[in-house]
PDB file of C-alpha atoms in Angstrom:
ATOM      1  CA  UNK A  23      -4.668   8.177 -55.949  1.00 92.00           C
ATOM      2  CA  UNK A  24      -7.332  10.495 -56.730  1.00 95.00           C
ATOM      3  CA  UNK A  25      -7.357  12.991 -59.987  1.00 96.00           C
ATOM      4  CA  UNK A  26     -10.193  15.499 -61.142  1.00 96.00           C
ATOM      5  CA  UNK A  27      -9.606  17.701 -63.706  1.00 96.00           C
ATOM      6  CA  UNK A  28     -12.380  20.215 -64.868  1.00 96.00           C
ATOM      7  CA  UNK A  29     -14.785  18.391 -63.273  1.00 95.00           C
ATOM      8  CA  UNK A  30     -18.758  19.996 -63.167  1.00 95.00           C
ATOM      9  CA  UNK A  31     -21.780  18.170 -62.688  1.00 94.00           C
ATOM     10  CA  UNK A  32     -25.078  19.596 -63.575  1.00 92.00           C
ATOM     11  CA  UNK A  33     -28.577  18.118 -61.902  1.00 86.00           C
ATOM     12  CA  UNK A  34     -32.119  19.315 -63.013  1.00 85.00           C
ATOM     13  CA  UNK A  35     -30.426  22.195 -64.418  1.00 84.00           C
ATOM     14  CA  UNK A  36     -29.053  23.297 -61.432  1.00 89.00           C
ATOM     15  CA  UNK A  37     -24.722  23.609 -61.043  1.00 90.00           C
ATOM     16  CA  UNK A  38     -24.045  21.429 -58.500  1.00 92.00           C
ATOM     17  CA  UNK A  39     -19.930  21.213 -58.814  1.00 94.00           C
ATOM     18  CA  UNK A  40     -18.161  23.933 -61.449  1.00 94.00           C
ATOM     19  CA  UNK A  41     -14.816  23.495 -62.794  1.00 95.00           C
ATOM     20  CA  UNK A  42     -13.072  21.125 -60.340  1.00 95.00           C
ATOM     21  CA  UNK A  43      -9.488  20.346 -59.989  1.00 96.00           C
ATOM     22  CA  UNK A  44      -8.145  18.086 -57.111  1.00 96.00           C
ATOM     23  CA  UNK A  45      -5.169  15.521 -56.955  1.00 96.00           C
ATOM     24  CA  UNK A  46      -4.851  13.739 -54.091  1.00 96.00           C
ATOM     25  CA  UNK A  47      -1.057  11.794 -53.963  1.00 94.00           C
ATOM     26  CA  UNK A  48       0.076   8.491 -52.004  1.00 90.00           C
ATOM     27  CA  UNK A  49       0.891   9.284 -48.706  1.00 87.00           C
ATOM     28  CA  UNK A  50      -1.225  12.174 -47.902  1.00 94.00           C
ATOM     29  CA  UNK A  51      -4.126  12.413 -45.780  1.00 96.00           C
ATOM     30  CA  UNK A  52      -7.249  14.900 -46.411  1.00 97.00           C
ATOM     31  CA  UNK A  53      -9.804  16.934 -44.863  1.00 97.00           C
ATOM     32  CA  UNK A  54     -12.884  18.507 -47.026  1.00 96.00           C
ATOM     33  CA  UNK A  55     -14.289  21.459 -45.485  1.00 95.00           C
ATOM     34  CA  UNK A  56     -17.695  22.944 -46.292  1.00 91.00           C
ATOM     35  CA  UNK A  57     -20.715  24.336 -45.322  1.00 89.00           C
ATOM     36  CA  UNK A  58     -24.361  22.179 -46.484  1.00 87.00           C
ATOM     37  CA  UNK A  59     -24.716  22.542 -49.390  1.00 86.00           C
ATOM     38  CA  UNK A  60     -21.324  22.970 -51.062  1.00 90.00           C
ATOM     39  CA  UNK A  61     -21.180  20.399 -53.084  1.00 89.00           C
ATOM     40  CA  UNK A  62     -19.085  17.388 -50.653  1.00 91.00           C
ATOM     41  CA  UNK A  63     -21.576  14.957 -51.135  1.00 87.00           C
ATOM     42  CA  UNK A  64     -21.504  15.235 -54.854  1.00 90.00           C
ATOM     43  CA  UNK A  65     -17.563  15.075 -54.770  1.00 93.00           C
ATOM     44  CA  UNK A  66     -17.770  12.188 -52.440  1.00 90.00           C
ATOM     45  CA  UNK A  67     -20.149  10.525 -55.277  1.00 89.00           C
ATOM     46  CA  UNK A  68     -17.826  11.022 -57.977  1.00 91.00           C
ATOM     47  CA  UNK A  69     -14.741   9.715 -56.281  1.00 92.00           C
ATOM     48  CA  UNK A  70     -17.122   6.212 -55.303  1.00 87.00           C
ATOM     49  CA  UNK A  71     -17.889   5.931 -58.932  1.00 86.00           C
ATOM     50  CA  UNK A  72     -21.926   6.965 -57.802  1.00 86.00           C
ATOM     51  CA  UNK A  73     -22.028   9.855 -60.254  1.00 87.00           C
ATOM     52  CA  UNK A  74     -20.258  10.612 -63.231  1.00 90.00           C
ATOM     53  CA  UNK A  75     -19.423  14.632 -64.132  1.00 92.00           C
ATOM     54  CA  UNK A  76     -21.551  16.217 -66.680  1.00 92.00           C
ATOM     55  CA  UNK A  77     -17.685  17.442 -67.821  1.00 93.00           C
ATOM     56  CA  UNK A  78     -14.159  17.323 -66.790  1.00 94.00           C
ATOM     57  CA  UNK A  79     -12.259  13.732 -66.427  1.00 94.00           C
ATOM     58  CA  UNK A  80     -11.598  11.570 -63.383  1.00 94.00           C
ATOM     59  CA  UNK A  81      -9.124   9.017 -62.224  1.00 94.00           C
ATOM     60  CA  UNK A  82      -9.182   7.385 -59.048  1.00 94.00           C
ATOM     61  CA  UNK A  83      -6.654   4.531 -58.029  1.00 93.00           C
ATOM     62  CA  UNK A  84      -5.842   4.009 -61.702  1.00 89.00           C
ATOM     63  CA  UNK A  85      -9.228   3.497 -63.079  1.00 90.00           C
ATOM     64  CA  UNK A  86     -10.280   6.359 -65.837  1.00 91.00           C
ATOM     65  CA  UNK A  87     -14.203   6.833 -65.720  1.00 90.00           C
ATOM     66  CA  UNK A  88     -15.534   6.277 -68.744  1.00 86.00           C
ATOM     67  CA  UNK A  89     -13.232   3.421 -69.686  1.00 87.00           C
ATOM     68  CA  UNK A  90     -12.768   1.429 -66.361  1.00 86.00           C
ATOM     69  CA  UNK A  91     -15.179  -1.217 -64.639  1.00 85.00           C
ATOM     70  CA  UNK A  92     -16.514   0.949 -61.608  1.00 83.00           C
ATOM     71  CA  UNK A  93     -17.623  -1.925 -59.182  1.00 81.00           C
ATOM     72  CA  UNK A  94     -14.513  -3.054 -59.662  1.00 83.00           C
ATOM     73  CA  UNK A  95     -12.779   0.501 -58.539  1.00 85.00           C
ATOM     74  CA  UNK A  96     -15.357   0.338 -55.011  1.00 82.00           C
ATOM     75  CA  UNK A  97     -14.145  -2.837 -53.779  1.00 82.00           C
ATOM     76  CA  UNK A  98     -11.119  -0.534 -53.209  1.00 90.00           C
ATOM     77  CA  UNK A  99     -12.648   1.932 -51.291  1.00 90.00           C
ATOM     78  CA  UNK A 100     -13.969   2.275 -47.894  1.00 89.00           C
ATOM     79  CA  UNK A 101     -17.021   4.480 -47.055  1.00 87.00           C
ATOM     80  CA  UNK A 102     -18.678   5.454 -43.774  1.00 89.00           C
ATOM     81  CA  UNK A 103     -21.308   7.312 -43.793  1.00 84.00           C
ATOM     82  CA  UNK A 104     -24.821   7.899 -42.012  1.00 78.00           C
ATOM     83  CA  UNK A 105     -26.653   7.018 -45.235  1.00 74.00           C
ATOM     84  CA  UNK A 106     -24.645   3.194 -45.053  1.00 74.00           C
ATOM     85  CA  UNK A 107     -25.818   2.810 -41.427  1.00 75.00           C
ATOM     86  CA  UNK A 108     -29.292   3.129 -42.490  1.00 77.00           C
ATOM     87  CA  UNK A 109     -29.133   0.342 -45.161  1.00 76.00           C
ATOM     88  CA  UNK A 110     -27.519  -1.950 -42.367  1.00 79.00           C
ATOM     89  CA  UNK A 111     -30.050  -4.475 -40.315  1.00 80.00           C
ATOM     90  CA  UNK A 112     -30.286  -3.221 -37.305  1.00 79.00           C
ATOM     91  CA  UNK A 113     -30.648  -6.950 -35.402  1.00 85.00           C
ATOM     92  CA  UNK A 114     -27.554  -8.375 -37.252  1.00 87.00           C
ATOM     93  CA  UNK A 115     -25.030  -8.884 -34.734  1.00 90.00           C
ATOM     94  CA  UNK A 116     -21.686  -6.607 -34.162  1.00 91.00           C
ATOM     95  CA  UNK A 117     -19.152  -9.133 -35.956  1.00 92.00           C
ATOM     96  CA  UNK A 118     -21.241 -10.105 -38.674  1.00 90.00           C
ATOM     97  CA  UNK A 119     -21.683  -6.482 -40.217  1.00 90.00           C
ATOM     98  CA  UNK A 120     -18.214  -6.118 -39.544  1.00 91.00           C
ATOM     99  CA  UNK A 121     -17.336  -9.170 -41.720  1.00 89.00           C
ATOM    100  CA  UNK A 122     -19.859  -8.333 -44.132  1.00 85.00           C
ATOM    101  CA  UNK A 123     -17.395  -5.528 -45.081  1.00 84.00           C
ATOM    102  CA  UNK A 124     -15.015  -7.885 -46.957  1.00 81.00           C
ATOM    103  CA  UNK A 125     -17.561  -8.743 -49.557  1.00 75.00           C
ATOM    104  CA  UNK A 126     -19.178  -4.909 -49.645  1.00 67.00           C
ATOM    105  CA  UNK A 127     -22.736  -6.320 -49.019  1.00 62.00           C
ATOM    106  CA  UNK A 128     -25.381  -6.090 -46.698  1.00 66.00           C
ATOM    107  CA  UNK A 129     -26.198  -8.434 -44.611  1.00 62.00           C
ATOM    108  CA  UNK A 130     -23.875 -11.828 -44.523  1.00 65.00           C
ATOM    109  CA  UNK A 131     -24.410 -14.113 -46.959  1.00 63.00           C
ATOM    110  CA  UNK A 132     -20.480 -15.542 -47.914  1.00 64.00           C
ATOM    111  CA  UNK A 133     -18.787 -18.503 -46.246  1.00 73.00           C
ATOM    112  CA  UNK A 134     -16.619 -16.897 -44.004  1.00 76.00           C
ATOM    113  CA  UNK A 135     -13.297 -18.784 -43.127  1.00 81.00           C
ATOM    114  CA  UNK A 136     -11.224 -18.784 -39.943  1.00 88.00           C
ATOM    115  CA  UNK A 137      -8.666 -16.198 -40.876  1.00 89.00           C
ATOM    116  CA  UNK A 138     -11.689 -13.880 -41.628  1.00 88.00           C
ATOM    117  CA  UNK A 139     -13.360 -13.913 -38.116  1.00 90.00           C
ATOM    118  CA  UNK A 140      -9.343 -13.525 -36.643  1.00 92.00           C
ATOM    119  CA  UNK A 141      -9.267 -10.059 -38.912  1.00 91.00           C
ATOM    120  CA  UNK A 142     -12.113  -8.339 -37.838  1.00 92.00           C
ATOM    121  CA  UNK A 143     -11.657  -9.226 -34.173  1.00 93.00           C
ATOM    122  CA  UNK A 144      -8.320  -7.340 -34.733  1.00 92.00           C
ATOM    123  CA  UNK A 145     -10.062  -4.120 -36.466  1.00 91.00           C
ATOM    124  CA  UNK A 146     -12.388  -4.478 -33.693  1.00 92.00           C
ATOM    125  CA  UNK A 147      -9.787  -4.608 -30.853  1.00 92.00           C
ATOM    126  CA  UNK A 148      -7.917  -1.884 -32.711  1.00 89.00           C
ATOM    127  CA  UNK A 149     -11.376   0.208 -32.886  1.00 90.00           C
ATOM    128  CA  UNK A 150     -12.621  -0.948 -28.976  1.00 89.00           C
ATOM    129  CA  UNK A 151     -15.352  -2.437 -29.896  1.00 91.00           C
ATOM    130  CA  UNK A 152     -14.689  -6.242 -29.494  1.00 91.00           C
ATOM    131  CA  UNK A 153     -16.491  -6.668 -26.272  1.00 94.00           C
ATOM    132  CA  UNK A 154     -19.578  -5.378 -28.841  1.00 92.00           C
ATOM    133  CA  UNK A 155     -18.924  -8.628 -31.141  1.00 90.00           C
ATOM    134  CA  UNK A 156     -22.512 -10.201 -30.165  1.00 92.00           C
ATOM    135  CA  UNK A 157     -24.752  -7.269 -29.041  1.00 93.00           C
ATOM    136  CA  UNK A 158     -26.804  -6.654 -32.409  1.00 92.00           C
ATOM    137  CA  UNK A 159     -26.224  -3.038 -34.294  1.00 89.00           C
ATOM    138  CA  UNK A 160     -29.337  -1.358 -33.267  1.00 90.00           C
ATOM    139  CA  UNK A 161     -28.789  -1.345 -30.084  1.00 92.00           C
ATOM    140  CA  UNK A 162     -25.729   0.729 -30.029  1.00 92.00           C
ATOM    141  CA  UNK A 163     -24.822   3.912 -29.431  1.00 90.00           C
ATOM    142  CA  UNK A 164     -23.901   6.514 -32.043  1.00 89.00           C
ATOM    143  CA  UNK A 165     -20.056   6.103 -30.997  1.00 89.00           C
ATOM    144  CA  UNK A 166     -20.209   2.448 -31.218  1.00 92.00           C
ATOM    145  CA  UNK A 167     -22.177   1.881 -34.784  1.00 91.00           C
ATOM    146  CA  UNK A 168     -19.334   4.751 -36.282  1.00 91.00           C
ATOM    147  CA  UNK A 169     -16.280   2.866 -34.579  1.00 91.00           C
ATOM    148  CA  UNK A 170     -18.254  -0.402 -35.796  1.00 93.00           C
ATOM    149  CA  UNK A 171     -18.487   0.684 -39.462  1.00 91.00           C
ATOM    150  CA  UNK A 172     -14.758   2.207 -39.467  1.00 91.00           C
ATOM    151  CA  UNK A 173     -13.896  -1.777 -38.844  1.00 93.00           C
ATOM    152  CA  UNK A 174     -16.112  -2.908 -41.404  1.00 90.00           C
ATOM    153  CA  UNK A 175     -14.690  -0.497 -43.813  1.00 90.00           C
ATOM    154  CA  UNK A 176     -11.243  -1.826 -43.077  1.00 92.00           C
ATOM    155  CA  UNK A 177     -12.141  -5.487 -43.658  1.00 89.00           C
ATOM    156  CA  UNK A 178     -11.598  -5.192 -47.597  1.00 86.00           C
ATOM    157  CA  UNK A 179      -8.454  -3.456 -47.173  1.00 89.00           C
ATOM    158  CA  UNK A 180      -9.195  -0.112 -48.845  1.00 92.00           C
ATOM    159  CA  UNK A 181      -6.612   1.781 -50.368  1.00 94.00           C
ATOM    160  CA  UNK A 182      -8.970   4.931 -49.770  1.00 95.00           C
ATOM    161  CA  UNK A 183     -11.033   5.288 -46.550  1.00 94.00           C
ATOM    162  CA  UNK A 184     -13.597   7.819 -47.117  1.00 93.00           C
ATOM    163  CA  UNK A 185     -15.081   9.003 -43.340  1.00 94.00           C
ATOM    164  CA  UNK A 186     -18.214  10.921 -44.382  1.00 92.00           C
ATOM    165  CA  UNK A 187     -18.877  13.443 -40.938  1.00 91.00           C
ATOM    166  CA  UNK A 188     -17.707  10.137 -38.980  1.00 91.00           C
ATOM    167  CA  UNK A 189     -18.095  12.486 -35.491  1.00 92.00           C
ATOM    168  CA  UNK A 190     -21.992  13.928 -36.521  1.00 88.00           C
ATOM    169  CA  UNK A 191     -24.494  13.205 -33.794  1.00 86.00           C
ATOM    170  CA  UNK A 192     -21.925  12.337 -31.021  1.00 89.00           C
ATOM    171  CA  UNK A 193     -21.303  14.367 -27.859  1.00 91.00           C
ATOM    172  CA  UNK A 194     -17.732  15.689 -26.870  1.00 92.00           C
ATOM    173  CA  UNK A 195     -16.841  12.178 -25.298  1.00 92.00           C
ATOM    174  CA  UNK A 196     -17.451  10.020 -28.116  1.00 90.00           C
ATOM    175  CA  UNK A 197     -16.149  12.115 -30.467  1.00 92.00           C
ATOM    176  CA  UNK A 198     -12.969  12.649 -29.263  1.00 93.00           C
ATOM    177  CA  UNK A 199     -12.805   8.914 -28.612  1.00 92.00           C
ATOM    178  CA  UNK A 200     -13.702   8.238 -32.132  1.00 92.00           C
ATOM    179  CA  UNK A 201     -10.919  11.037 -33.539  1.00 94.00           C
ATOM    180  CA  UNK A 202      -8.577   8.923 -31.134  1.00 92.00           C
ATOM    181  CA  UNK A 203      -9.071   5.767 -33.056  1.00 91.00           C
ATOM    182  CA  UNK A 204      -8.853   7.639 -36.546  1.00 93.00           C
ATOM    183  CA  UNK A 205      -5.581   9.006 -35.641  1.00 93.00           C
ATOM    184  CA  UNK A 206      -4.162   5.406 -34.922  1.00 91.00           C
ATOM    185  CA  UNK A 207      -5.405   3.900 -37.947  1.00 91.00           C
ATOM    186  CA  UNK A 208      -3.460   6.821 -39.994  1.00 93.00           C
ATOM    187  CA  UNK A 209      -0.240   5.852 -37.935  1.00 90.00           C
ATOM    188  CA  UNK A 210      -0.692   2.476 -39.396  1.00 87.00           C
ATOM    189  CA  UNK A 211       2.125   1.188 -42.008  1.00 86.00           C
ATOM    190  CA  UNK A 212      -0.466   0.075 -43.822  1.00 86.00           C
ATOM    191  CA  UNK A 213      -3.089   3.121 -43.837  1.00 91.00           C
ATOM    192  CA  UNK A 214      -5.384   3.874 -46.225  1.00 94.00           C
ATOM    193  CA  UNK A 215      -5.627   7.325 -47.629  1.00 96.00           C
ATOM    194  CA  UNK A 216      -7.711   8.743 -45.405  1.00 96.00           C
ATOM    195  CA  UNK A 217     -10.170  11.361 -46.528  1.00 96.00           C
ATOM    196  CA  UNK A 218     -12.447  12.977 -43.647  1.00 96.00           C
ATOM    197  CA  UNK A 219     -15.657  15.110 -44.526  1.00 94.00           C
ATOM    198  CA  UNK A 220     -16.345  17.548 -41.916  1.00 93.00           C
ATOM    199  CA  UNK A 221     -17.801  21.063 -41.269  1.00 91.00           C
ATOM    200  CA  UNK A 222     -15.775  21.661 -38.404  1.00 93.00           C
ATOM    201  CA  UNK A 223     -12.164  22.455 -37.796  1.00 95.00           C
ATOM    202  CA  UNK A 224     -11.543  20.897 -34.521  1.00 95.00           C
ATOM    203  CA  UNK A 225     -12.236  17.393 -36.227  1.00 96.00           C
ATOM    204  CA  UNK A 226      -9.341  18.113 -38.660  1.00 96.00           C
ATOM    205  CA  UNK A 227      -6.371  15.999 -36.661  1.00 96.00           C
ATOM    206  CA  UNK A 228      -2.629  16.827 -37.716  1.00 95.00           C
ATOM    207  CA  UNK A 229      -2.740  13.569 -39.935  1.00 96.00           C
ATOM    208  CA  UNK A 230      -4.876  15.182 -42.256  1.00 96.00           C
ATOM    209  CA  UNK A 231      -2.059  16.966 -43.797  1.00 95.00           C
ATOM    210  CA  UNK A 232      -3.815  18.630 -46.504  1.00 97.00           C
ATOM    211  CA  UNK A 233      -7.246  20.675 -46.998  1.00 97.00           C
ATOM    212  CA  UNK A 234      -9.720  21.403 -49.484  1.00 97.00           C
ATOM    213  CA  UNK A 235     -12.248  24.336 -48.598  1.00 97.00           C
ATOM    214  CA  UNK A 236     -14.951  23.606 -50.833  1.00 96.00           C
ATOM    215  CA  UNK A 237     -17.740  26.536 -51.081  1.00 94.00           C
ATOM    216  CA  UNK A 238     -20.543  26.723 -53.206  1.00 93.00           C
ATOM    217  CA  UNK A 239     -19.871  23.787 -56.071  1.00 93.00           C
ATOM    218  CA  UNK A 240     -16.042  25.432 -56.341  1.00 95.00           C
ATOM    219  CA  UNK A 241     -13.055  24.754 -55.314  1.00 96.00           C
ATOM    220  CA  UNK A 242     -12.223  27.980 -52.380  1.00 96.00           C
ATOM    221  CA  UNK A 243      -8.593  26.183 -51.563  1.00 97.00           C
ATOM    222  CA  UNK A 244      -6.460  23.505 -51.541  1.00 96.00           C
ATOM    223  CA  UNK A 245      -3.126  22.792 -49.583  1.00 96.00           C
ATOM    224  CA  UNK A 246      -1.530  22.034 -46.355  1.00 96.00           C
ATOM    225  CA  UNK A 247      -3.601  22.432 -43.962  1.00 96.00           C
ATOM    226  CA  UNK A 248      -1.449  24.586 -41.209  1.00 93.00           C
ATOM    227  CA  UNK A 249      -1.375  27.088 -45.055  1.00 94.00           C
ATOM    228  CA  UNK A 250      -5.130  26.993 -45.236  1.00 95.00           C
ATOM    229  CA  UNK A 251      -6.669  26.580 -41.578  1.00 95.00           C
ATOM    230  CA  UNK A 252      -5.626  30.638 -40.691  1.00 95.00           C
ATOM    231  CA  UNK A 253      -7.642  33.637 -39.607  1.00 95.00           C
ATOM    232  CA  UNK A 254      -7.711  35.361 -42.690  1.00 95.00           C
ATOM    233  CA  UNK A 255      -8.128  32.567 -45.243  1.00 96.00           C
ATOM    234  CA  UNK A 256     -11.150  31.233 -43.241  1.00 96.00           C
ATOM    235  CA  UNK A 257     -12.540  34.912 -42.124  1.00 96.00           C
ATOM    236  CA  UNK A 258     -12.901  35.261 -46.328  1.00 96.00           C
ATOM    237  CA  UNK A 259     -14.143  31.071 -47.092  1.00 96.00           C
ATOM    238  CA  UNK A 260     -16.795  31.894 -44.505  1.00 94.00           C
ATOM    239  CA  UNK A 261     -17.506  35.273 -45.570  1.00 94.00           C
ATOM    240  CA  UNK A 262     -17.458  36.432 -42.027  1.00 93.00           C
ATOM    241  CA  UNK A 263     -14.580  37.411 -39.547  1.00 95.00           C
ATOM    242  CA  UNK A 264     -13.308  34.416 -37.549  1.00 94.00           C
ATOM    243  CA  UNK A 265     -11.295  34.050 -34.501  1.00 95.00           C
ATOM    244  CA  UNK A 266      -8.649  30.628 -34.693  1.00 94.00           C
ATOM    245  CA  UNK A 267      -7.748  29.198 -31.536  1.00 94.00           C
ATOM    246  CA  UNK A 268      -4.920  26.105 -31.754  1.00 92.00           C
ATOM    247  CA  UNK A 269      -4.814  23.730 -29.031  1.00 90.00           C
ATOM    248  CA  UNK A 270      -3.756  20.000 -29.155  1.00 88.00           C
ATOM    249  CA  UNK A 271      -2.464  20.880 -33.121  1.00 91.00           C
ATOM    250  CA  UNK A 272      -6.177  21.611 -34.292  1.00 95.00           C
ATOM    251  CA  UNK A 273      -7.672  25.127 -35.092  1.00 95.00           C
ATOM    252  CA  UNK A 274     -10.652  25.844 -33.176  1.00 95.00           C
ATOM    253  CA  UNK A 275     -12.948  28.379 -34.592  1.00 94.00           C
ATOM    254  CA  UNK A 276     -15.400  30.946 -32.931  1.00 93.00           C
ATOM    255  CA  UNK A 277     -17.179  33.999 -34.795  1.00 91.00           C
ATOM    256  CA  UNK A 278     -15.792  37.716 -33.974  1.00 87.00           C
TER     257      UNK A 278
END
């Protein structure tokens, strides 16, 4: 699905990402954990086809950068993220941003057909936000644009659903709610790989099977998660002693 090899990306002189390597196969799901400024943004942007590496190659879903049509590769890939709720209009209504998301655009400008509407009334019904379908996007709540947006990504049928800090800015409720609804779409037959950005553990559900620790532009670790998510691995990627606590199967994490 996903291959870096060697991968470093330079900006304004600066090192941004050194030396990655990261394969991501069919089937699994992943978390990337990091503190600001550790380079997940600038992963996230290669993988999308927004940035090419300085050095190092990259495949993703069979298209080789540097010799494959990248708009192409994006219709492929779903992406939520705080920065795509800003570019939305906030007094479009619910369903038409979530039908929107099968041509990738902003705003709706396509002929939608029957079929289309029936499809994202089910991602909205799977995501509990069909009642929403007329109220326009501004006027929702943090929980509701995210859960709105996770539809909209679904619409083109992604084989890789990227959830950029999906849970950021929502209180416990509405988080765990929103985790609730991630976890069914990764029980899906049909699931996308799912890859979750996050700086906290607790958001790291037992789907997400595998973990990257990503710490200043490098690659910390890589693995199964239940490997990587420990006292002493994370005591040393944080570079101070932590405490794990496991509850629900998710590590909780305080400082000693």
């Amino acid at each position: 699905m996903i291959t870096l090899e060697n991968v470093s990306v330079y900006r304004n002189k600066k090192q941004i990402l050194k030396d990655v390597n990261w394969q991501v196969k069919n089937g699994e799901h992943w978390s990337i954990l990091g503190l600001n400024g550790s380079g997940k943004t600038t992963l996230l942007n290669i993988v999308n086809g927004y940035i090419f590496p300085t050095k190092g190659d990259v495949e993703v879903l069979d298209h080789v950068f540097g010799k494959s049509y990248i708009p192409k590769l994006r219709e492929e890939i779903g992406l939520v993220s705080s920065s795509l709720q800003k570019q939305l209009r906030g007094f479009d209504s619910v369903l038409s941003i979530v039908l929107s998301g099968k041509f990738g655009s902003i705003g709706l400008y396509e002929e939608v057909e029957k079929k289309d509407v029936e499809l994202a009334r089910h991602y909205m019904e799977l995501l509990n936000c069909s009642h929403l379908e007329d109220e326009q996007f501004e006027y929702l709540s943090q929980g509701e644009r995210q859960r709105v947006l996770i539809s909209r990504a679904l619409m083109a049928n992604p084989k890789i659903l990227i959830l950029d800090e999906p849970c950021n800015g929502l209180d416990l409720i509405s988080r765990e709610e929103l985790l609730h609804f991630i976890g069914k779409i990764a029980e899906r037959e049909d699931a996308p790989t799912l890859i979750l950005v996050t700086h906290y553990t607790e958001e790291i559900l037992p789907c997400f099977n595998h973990t990257l620790l990503i710490k200043e532009g490098q690659v910390f670790a890589k693995g199964l998660s239940q490997e990587l998510l420990t006292e002493s691995t994370l005591s040393e990627f944080y570079g101070r002693p932590i405490s794990v606590h496991e509850e629900q199967n998710r590590v909780w994490l305080a400082l000693k």
